[in-house]
Amino acid sequence: MSVVQKSNGQSLTQRIHARFDHFLVGKNYVLGDEDFDDGLELELLEQQEDKEVKESGWSKRILLDVEKARVEKEEAAKRQRAKALQVAASYFNKRHINDMLAQLSEPDRVMTHLLRMPPSTTELLLSLTLPFPRLSAIGAMLEQNPEVKRRLLYLVGSDSFMELLGRKPRAVKDAQAAVGLLGVEILKQIVPAMVFKYRIKMHNAVIPGLGKKLWRHILTTGLATSYLLEQQGYKRPAEGMMLGGLLFLGHMSCLHQFLRSFDETMVDCLNEARQKGDKKFHDLLFDVEADPRILEKFLQERALEIGLSLAKQGFQEGAPQLITALQEEVDDLNYDVRSTLGKALFSGLRFSIFEQLRAAKSFSQEELTPWREYAKISPQMFKDMHNKALHRIDYSQFGS
Protein backbone atom coordinates (compact mmCIF):
# COMPACT_ATOMS: atom_id res chain seq x y z
CA MET A 1 0.00 0.00 0.00
CA SER A 2 1.43 3.37 -0.99
CA VAL A 3 1.70 6.27 1.45
CA VAL A 4 -1.03 8.09 -0.45
CA GLN A 5 -3.35 5.07 -0.31
CA LYS A 6 -2.64 4.58 3.38
CA SER A 7 -3.28 8.24 4.08
CA ASN A 8 -6.54 8.11 2.16
CA GLY A 9 -7.56 4.98 4.07
CA GLN A 10 -6.87 6.60 7.41
CA SER A 11 -8.78 9.68 6.33
CA LEU A 12 -11.76 7.54 5.34
CA THR A 13 -11.87 5.65 8.63
CA GLN A 14 -11.56 8.87 10.60
CA ARG A 15 -14.41 10.42 8.64
CA ILE A 16 -16.66 7.41 9.16
CA HIS A 17 -15.89 7.21 12.89
CA ALA A 18 -16.70 10.92 13.22
CA ARG A 19 -19.88 10.48 11.17
CA PHE A 20 -20.95 7.65 13.44
CA ASP A 21 -20.37 9.72 16.58
CA HIS A 22 -22.59 12.40 15.11
CA PHE A 23 -25.15 9.80 14.04
CA LEU A 24 -25.66 8.70 17.66
CA VAL A 25 -26.57 12.17 18.89
CA GLY A 26 -27.85 13.68 15.63
CA LYS A 27 -31.59 14.26 15.32
CA ASN A 28 -31.47 14.05 11.52
CA TYR A 29 -30.56 10.35 11.47
CA VAL A 30 -33.92 8.64 11.87
CA LEU A 31 -34.42 4.87 11.79
CA GLY A 32 -37.71 3.05 11.21
CA ASP A 33 -39.50 0.94 13.79
CA GLU A 34 -38.44 -2.26 12.00
CA ASP A 35 -34.80 -1.33 12.60
CA PHE A 36 -35.35 -1.58 16.36
CA ASP A 37 -36.85 -5.08 16.36
CA ASP A 38 -34.22 -6.74 18.58
CA GLY A 39 -35.90 -10.16 18.78
CA LEU A 40 -36.31 -10.16 22.56
CA GLU A 41 -40.11 -10.25 22.15
CA LEU A 42 -40.59 -8.07 25.23
CA GLU A 43 -42.36 -5.11 23.66
CA LEU A 44 -45.71 -5.80 25.35
CA LEU A 45 -44.00 -5.99 28.74
CA GLU A 46 -42.10 -2.76 28.34
CA GLN A 47 -43.76 0.36 29.62
CA GLN A 48 -44.97 2.70 26.90
CA GLU A 49 -43.23 6.06 26.86
CA ASP A 50 -45.13 9.29 26.58
CA LYS A 51 -45.50 10.51 23.03
CA GLU A 52 -43.41 13.44 21.99
CA VAL A 53 -45.11 16.74 22.44
CA LYS A 54 -46.37 17.95 19.10
CA GLU A 55 -44.60 20.94 17.73
CA SER A 56 -46.72 24.03 17.96
CA GLY A 57 -47.18 26.10 14.85
CA TRP A 58 -46.63 29.81 14.47
CA SER A 59 -47.68 32.46 12.03
CA LYS A 60 -46.22 35.71 10.82
CA ARG A 61 -47.96 38.96 11.53
CA ILE A 62 -47.71 42.03 9.31
CA LEU A 63 -46.67 44.96 11.49
CA LEU A 64 -48.22 48.41 11.32
CA ASP A 65 -45.94 51.44 11.01
CA VAL A 66 -46.92 52.68 14.48
CA GLU A 67 -45.67 49.41 15.98
CA LYS A 68 -42.21 49.45 14.44
CA ALA A 69 -40.56 51.64 17.06
CA ARG A 70 -41.87 49.45 19.86
CA VAL A 71 -40.79 46.28 18.06
CA GLU A 72 -37.27 47.63 17.47
CA LYS A 73 -37.00 48.45 21.16
CA GLU A 74 -38.18 44.96 22.07
CA GLU A 75 -35.71 43.40 19.62
CA ALA A 76 -32.87 45.38 21.16
CA ALA A 77 -33.91 44.13 24.59
CA LYS A 78 -34.05 40.57 23.24
CA ARG A 79 -30.54 40.86 21.81
CA GLN A 80 -29.25 42.14 25.11
CA ARG A 81 -30.97 39.31 26.96
CA ALA A 82 -29.60 36.77 24.46
CA LYS A 83 -26.07 37.90 25.24
CA ALA A 84 -26.73 37.64 28.96
CA LEU A 85 -28.25 34.17 28.43
CA GLN A 86 -25.15 33.09 26.51
CA VAL A 87 -22.95 34.12 29.44
CA ALA A 88 -25.24 32.30 31.89
CA ALA A 89 -25.27 29.18 29.71
CA SER A 90 -21.48 29.18 29.43
CA TYR A 91 -21.13 29.34 33.21
CA PHE A 92 -23.80 26.67 33.66
CA ASN A 93 -22.21 24.31 31.10
CA LYS A 94 -18.87 24.45 32.89
CA ARG A 95 -20.60 23.49 36.12
CA HIS A 96 -22.50 20.76 34.26
CA ILE A 97 -19.29 19.27 32.83
CA ASN A 98 -17.47 19.39 36.16
CA ASP A 99 -20.34 17.61 37.89
CA MET A 100 -20.33 14.87 35.24
CA LEU A 101 -16.57 14.40 35.60
CA ALA A 102 -16.83 14.16 39.39
CA GLN A 103 -19.78 11.74 39.38
CA LEU A 104 -18.38 9.46 36.66
CA SER A 105 -15.07 9.09 38.49
CA GLU A 106 -16.65 6.81 41.11
CA PRO A 107 -17.05 3.33 39.51
CA ASP A 108 -18.88 1.79 42.50
CA ARG A 109 -21.53 4.51 42.54
CA VAL A 110 -21.93 4.46 38.76
CA MET A 111 -22.41 0.69 38.57
CA THR A 112 -24.76 0.35 41.54
CA HIS A 113 -26.79 3.57 41.50
CA LEU A 114 -26.52 5.04 38.01
CA LEU A 115 -26.63 1.85 35.93
CA ARG A 116 -28.44 -0.26 38.55
CA MET A 117 -25.99 -3.13 38.21
CA PRO A 118 -25.36 -4.37 41.75
CA PRO A 119 -22.90 -7.22 42.46
CA SER A 120 -25.73 -9.77 42.12
CA THR A 121 -26.23 -8.75 38.47
CA THR A 122 -22.49 -8.92 37.78
CA GLU A 123 -22.36 -12.39 39.33
CA LEU A 124 -25.23 -13.51 37.11
CA LEU A 125 -23.42 -12.29 33.99
CA LEU A 126 -20.16 -13.86 35.12
CA SER A 127 -21.86 -17.22 35.64
CA LEU A 128 -22.86 -17.17 31.98
CA THR A 129 -19.24 -16.79 30.86
CA LEU A 130 -18.31 -20.14 32.41
CA PRO A 131 -17.74 -23.02 29.96
CA PHE A 132 -20.44 -25.15 31.61
CA PRO A 133 -22.59 -23.01 33.94
CA ARG A 134 -24.93 -24.94 36.23
CA LEU A 135 -28.61 -24.23 35.63
CA SER A 136 -29.33 -24.53 39.34
CA ALA A 137 -26.79 -21.80 40.10
CA ILE A 138 -28.26 -19.54 37.41
CA GLY A 139 -31.75 -20.12 38.81
CA ALA A 140 -30.58 -19.14 42.30
CA MET A 141 -28.95 -15.97 40.98
CA LEU A 142 -32.11 -15.00 39.12
CA GLU A 143 -33.92 -14.90 42.46
CA GLN A 144 -31.57 -12.03 43.35
CA ASN A 145 -32.32 -10.29 40.04
CA PRO A 146 -36.12 -9.90 39.97
CA GLU A 147 -36.12 -7.73 36.85
CA VAL A 148 -34.44 -10.41 34.73
CA LYS A 149 -36.47 -13.17 36.38
CA ARG A 150 -39.73 -11.39 35.56
CA ARG A 151 -38.79 -11.05 31.91
CA LEU A 152 -37.72 -14.67 31.59
CA LEU A 153 -40.98 -15.87 33.15
CA TYR A 154 -42.85 -13.70 30.69
CA LEU A 155 -40.94 -15.18 27.75
CA VAL A 156 -41.52 -18.83 28.62
CA GLY A 157 -45.24 -18.05 28.85
CA SER A 158 -45.29 -16.13 25.56
CA ASP A 159 -46.81 -17.85 22.53
CA SER A 160 -44.80 -15.75 20.05
CA PHE A 161 -41.46 -16.26 21.79
CA MET A 162 -41.76 -20.00 22.40
CA GLU A 163 -42.96 -20.46 18.83
CA LEU A 164 -39.63 -19.04 17.68
CA LEU A 165 -37.98 -21.88 19.58
CA GLY A 166 -40.40 -24.48 18.25
CA ARG A 167 -41.73 -25.09 21.76
CA LYS A 168 -45.01 -24.67 23.60
CA PRO A 169 -45.42 -21.86 26.16
CA ARG A 170 -45.58 -22.70 29.84
CA ALA A 171 -47.01 -20.62 32.65
CA VAL A 172 -44.39 -20.95 35.39
CA LYS A 173 -43.64 -18.89 38.49
CA ASP A 174 -40.30 -20.43 39.38
CA ALA A 175 -37.00 -19.12 37.94
CA GLN A 176 -35.50 -22.60 38.02
CA ALA A 177 -38.31 -23.93 35.84
CA ALA A 178 -37.87 -21.08 33.34
CA VAL A 179 -34.14 -21.76 33.16
CA GLY A 180 -34.75 -25.42 32.50
CA LEU A 181 -37.27 -24.68 29.74
CA LEU A 182 -34.95 -22.29 27.92
CA GLY A 183 -31.56 -23.96 28.31
CA VAL A 184 -28.16 -22.47 28.96
CA GLU A 185 -27.23 -21.53 25.37
CA ILE A 186 -30.27 -19.31 24.96
CA LEU A 187 -29.69 -17.79 28.40
CA LYS A 188 -26.10 -16.91 27.46
CA GLN A 189 -27.49 -14.70 24.73
CA ILE A 190 -30.73 -13.24 26.03
CA VAL A 191 -29.79 -12.58 29.67
CA PRO A 192 -26.89 -10.22 28.81
CA ALA A 193 -29.13 -8.63 26.17
CA MET A 194 -31.83 -8.00 28.77
CA VAL A 195 -29.41 -6.67 31.36
CA PHE A 196 -27.72 -4.21 29.02
CA LYS A 197 -30.87 -3.08 27.20
CA TYR A 198 -32.59 -2.03 30.39
CA ARG A 199 -29.56 -0.13 31.62
CA ILE A 200 -30.14 2.41 28.83
CA LYS A 201 -32.45 5.38 29.21
CA MET A 202 -34.36 4.89 25.98
CA HIS A 203 -36.25 8.18 25.96
CA ASN A 204 -35.13 11.68 26.82
CA ALA A 205 -36.20 15.10 25.61
CA VAL A 206 -32.70 16.38 24.81
CA ILE A 207 -31.56 13.64 22.39
CA PRO A 208 -34.71 11.55 21.87
CA GLY A 209 -33.23 9.02 19.44
CA LEU A 210 -29.95 8.25 21.21
CA GLY A 211 -31.15 5.46 23.51
CA LYS A 212 -32.61 3.28 20.77
CA LYS A 213 -29.71 3.87 18.40
CA LEU A 214 -27.20 3.05 21.13
CA TRP A 215 -29.04 -0.19 21.97
CA ARG A 216 -29.14 -1.24 18.30
CA HIS A 217 -25.39 -0.61 18.08
CA ILE A 218 -24.68 -2.57 21.27
CA LEU A 219 -26.78 -5.53 20.16
CA THR A 220 -25.27 -5.59 16.65
CA THR A 221 -21.74 -5.36 18.04
CA GLY A 222 -22.44 -8.24 20.42
CA LEU A 223 -24.10 -10.47 17.84
CA ALA A 224 -21.48 -9.71 15.18
CA THR A 225 -18.64 -10.45 17.59
CA SER A 226 -20.32 -13.70 18.64
CA TYR A 227 -20.83 -14.70 15.01
CA LEU A 228 -17.18 -14.10 14.16
CA LEU A 229 -16.05 -16.11 17.19
CA GLU A 230 -18.37 -18.95 16.23
CA GLN A 231 -17.00 -19.01 12.67
CA GLN A 232 -13.48 -19.21 14.09
CA GLY A 233 -14.39 -22.20 16.24
CA TYR A 234 -14.09 -20.34 19.55
CA LYS A 235 -15.57 -22.52 22.31
CA ARG A 236 -17.60 -19.76 24.02
CA PRO A 237 -18.86 -17.50 21.22
CA ALA A 238 -21.58 -16.02 23.44
CA GLU A 239 -18.82 -14.01 25.12
CA GLY A 240 -19.19 -11.70 22.13
CA MET A 241 -22.59 -10.60 23.43
CA MET A 242 -21.05 -9.84 26.81
CA LEU A 243 -18.26 -7.83 25.17
CA GLY A 244 -20.78 -5.82 23.18
CA GLY A 245 -22.50 -4.68 26.37
CA LEU A 246 -19.40 -4.12 28.49
CA LEU A 247 -17.73 -2.01 25.80
CA PHE A 248 -20.54 0.52 26.01
CA LEU A 249 -21.03 0.74 29.76
CA GLY A 250 -19.35 4.14 29.55
CA HIS A 251 -21.75 5.35 26.86
CA MET A 252 -24.74 4.31 28.98
CA SER A 253 -23.24 6.01 32.02
CA CYS A 254 -22.44 9.25 30.18
CA LEU A 255 -26.01 9.46 28.88
CA HIS A 256 -27.54 8.92 32.31
CA GLN A 257 -25.14 11.25 34.08
CA PHE A 258 -25.56 13.96 31.43
CA LEU A 259 -29.28 14.09 32.18
CA ARG A 260 -28.90 13.75 35.94
CA SER A 261 -26.10 16.31 36.21
CA PHE A 262 -28.14 18.84 34.25
CA ASP A 263 -30.98 18.64 36.77
CA GLU A 264 -28.69 18.67 39.80
CA THR A 265 -26.56 21.52 38.46
CA MET A 266 -29.69 23.54 37.72
CA VAL A 267 -30.95 23.11 41.29
CA ASP A 268 -27.55 24.10 42.71
CA CYS A 269 -27.27 27.20 40.49
CA LEU A 270 -30.83 28.32 41.28
CA ASN A 271 -30.25 27.93 45.02
CA GLU A 272 -26.98 29.89 44.84
CA ALA A 273 -28.65 32.69 42.85
CA ARG A 274 -31.44 32.93 45.43
CA GLN A 275 -28.94 33.06 48.30
CA LYS A 276 -27.03 35.86 46.54
CA GLY A 277 -30.21 37.72 45.64
CA ASP A 278 -29.20 37.67 41.97
CA LYS A 279 -32.68 37.70 40.40
CA LYS A 280 -31.42 38.43 36.88
CA PHE A 281 -29.17 35.34 36.80
CA HIS A 282 -31.84 33.30 38.58
CA ASP A 283 -34.42 34.11 35.90
CA LEU A 284 -31.99 33.52 33.05
CA LEU A 285 -31.31 29.98 34.29
CA PHE A 286 -34.87 28.95 33.41
CA ASP A 287 -34.02 29.47 29.73
CA VAL A 288 -30.74 27.51 29.83
CA GLU A 289 -31.11 24.23 27.92
CA ALA A 290 -29.02 21.06 28.05
CA ASP A 291 -26.31 21.22 25.38
CA PRO A 292 -26.06 17.94 23.40
CA ARG A 293 -22.51 18.85 22.37
CA ILE A 294 -21.38 18.18 25.94
CA LEU A 295 -22.63 14.61 25.75
CA GLU A 296 -21.21 14.11 22.25
CA LYS A 297 -17.78 15.16 23.49
CA PHE A 298 -17.99 12.79 26.46
CA LEU A 299 -18.98 9.93 24.16
CA GLN A 300 -16.08 10.68 21.80
CA GLU A 301 -13.33 11.28 24.32
CA ARG A 302 -14.16 9.55 27.60
CA ALA A 303 -16.86 6.89 27.22
CA LEU A 304 -14.61 3.96 26.29
CA GLU A 305 -12.18 4.58 29.15
CA ILE A 306 -15.06 4.98 31.62
CA GLY A 307 -16.58 1.75 30.34
CA LEU A 308 -13.29 -0.11 30.74
CA SER A 309 -12.98 1.12 34.33
CA LEU A 310 -16.51 -0.06 35.09
CA ALA A 311 -15.95 -3.45 33.43
CA LYS A 312 -12.76 -3.98 35.44
CA GLN A 313 -14.74 -3.28 38.60
CA GLY A 314 -16.88 -6.37 38.17
CA PHE A 315 -15.19 -8.64 35.62
CA GLN A 316 -11.41 -8.36 36.03
CA GLU A 317 -11.16 -11.31 38.39
CA GLY A 318 -13.91 -13.55 37.03
CA ALA A 319 -13.46 -12.98 33.27
CA PRO A 320 -9.99 -11.51 32.60
CA GLN A 321 -10.18 -12.52 28.93
CA LEU A 322 -13.03 -10.05 28.43
CA ILE A 323 -11.09 -7.25 30.09
CA THR A 324 -8.06 -7.97 27.89
CA ALA A 325 -10.18 -7.62 24.74
CA LEU A 326 -11.73 -4.38 26.02
CA GLN A 327 -8.33 -2.99 26.96
CA GLU A 328 -7.03 -3.72 23.46
CA GLU A 329 -9.90 -1.77 21.92
CA VAL A 330 -9.55 1.19 24.28
CA ASP A 331 -5.79 1.29 23.64
CA ASP A 332 -6.43 0.99 19.87
CA LEU A 333 -3.89 -1.83 19.76
CA ASN A 334 -2.68 -3.03 16.38
CA TYR A 335 -5.07 -5.69 15.11
CA ASP A 336 -2.32 -8.25 14.42
CA VAL A 337 -1.22 -8.43 18.06
CA ARG A 338 -4.68 -8.57 19.62
CA SER A 339 -6.12 -11.63 21.33
CA THR A 340 -8.73 -13.82 19.63
CA LEU A 341 -11.51 -12.04 21.50
CA GLY A 342 -9.91 -8.68 20.81
CA LYS A 343 -9.76 -9.30 17.06
CA ALA A 344 -13.39 -10.43 16.95
CA LEU A 345 -14.46 -7.36 18.93
CA PHE A 346 -12.48 -5.09 16.60
CA SER A 347 -14.24 -6.48 13.53
CA GLY A 348 -17.65 -6.84 15.17
CA LEU A 349 -17.65 -3.23 16.37
CA ARG A 350 -16.72 -1.87 12.97
CA PHE A 351 -19.26 -4.06 11.23
CA SER A 352 -21.89 -2.60 13.55
CA ILE A 353 -20.81 0.95 12.72
CA PHE A 354 -21.35 0.11 9.05
CA GLU A 355 -24.76 -1.42 9.79
CA GLN A 356 -26.01 1.58 11.75
CA LEU A 357 -24.90 4.08 9.13
CA ARG A 358 -26.27 1.89 6.35
CA ALA A 359 -29.68 1.75 8.04
CA ALA A 360 -29.56 5.55 8.34
CA LYS A 361 -28.67 5.79 4.62
CA SER A 362 -25.39 7.44 5.51
CA PHE A 363 -22.86 4.97 4.07
CA SER A 364 -21.88 5.20 0.40
CA GLN A 365 -21.08 2.31 -1.92
CA GLU A 366 -17.61 3.75 -2.54
CA GLU A 367 -16.79 3.53 1.15
CA LEU A 368 -17.79 -0.11 1.53
CA THR A 369 -14.66 -1.94 0.32
CA PRO A 370 -12.06 0.20 2.15
CA TRP A 371 -14.12 0.06 5.35
CA ARG A 372 -14.53 -3.72 5.09
CA GLU A 373 -10.77 -4.10 4.59
CA TYR A 374 -10.12 -1.86 7.57
CA ALA A 375 -12.53 -3.99 9.63
CA LYS A 376 -10.51 -7.11 8.68
CA ILE A 377 -13.55 -8.98 7.34
CA SER A 378 -13.41 -10.99 4.11
CA PRO A 379 -15.90 -10.13 1.33
CA GLN A 380 -17.86 -13.36 1.77
CA MET A 381 -17.92 -13.11 5.57
CA PHE A 382 -19.07 -9.49 5.34
CA LYS A 383 -21.87 -10.51 3.00
CA ASP A 384 -22.90 -13.39 5.25
CA MET A 385 -22.97 -11.12 8.30
CA HIS A 386 -25.08 -8.55 6.49
CA ASN A 387 -27.56 -11.22 5.40
CA LYS A 388 -27.80 -12.46 8.99
CA ALA A 389 -29.49 -9.21 10.10
CA LEU A 390 -27.29 -9.07 13.19
CA HIS A 391 -29.31 -6.31 14.85
CA ARG A 392 -31.87 -8.97 15.84
CA ILE A 393 -31.45 -12.17 17.86
CA ASP A 394 -32.00 -15.25 15.70
CA TYR A 395 -33.45 -18.19 17.61
CA SER A 396 -33.34 -20.68 14.74
CA GLN A 397 -29.78 -21.61 15.80
CA PHE A 398 -31.11 -23.17 19.00
CA GLY A 399 -33.39 -25.67 17.31
CA SER A 400 -36.46 -27.14 18.96
Coordinates of N, CA and C in Angstrom, one line a residue, residues 20 216-221 224 347-357:
F20 N -20.2 8.5 12.5 CA -21.0 7.7 13.4 C -21.2 8.3 14.8
R216 N -29.3 -0.5 19.6 CA -29.1 -1.2 18.3 C -27.7 -1.5 18.0
H217 N -26.8 -0.5 18.3 CA -25.4 -0.6 18.1 C -24.8 -1.6 19.0
I218 N -25.2 -1.6 20.3 CA -24.7 -2.6 21.3 C -25.0 -4.0 20.9
L219 N -26.3 -4.2 20.5 CA -26.8 -5.5 20.2 C -26.1 -6.0 18.9
T220 N -25.9 -5.2 17.9 CA -25.3 -5.6 16.7 C -23.8 -5.9 16.9
T221 N -23.1 -5.1 17.7 CA -21.7 -5.4 18.0 C -21.6 -6.7 18.7
A224 N -22.5 -9.6 16.2 CA -21.5 -9.7 15.2 C -20.2 -10.3 15.7
S347 N -13.5 -6.3 14.8 CA -14.2 -6.5 13.5 C -15.7 -6.3 13.8
G348 N -16.2 -6.9 14.9 CA -17.7 -6.8 15.2 C -18.1 -5.4 15.4
L349 N -17.3 -4.6 16.1 CA -17.6 -3.2 16.4 C -17.7 -2.4 15.1
R350 N -16.8 -2.6 14.2 CA -16.7 -1.9 13.0 C -17.8 -2.3 12.0
F351 N -18.1 -3.6 12.0 CA -19.3 -4.1 11.2 C -20.5 -3.4 11.7
S352 N -20.7 -3.2 13.0 CA -21.9 -2.6 13.6 C -22.0 -1.1 13.1
I353 N -20.8 -0.5 13.2 CA -20.8 0.9 12.7 C -21.3 1.1 11.3
F354 N -20.9 0.1 10.4 CA -21.4 0.1 9.1 C -22.9 -0.1 9.0
E355 N -23.3 -1.1 9.8 CA -24.8 -1.4 9.8 C -25.6 -0.3 10.3
Q356 N -25.2 0.5 11.3 CA -26.0 1.6 11.8 C -26.1 2.7 10.7
L357 N -24.9 3.0 10.1 CA -24.9 4.1 9.1 C -25.6 3.7 7.9

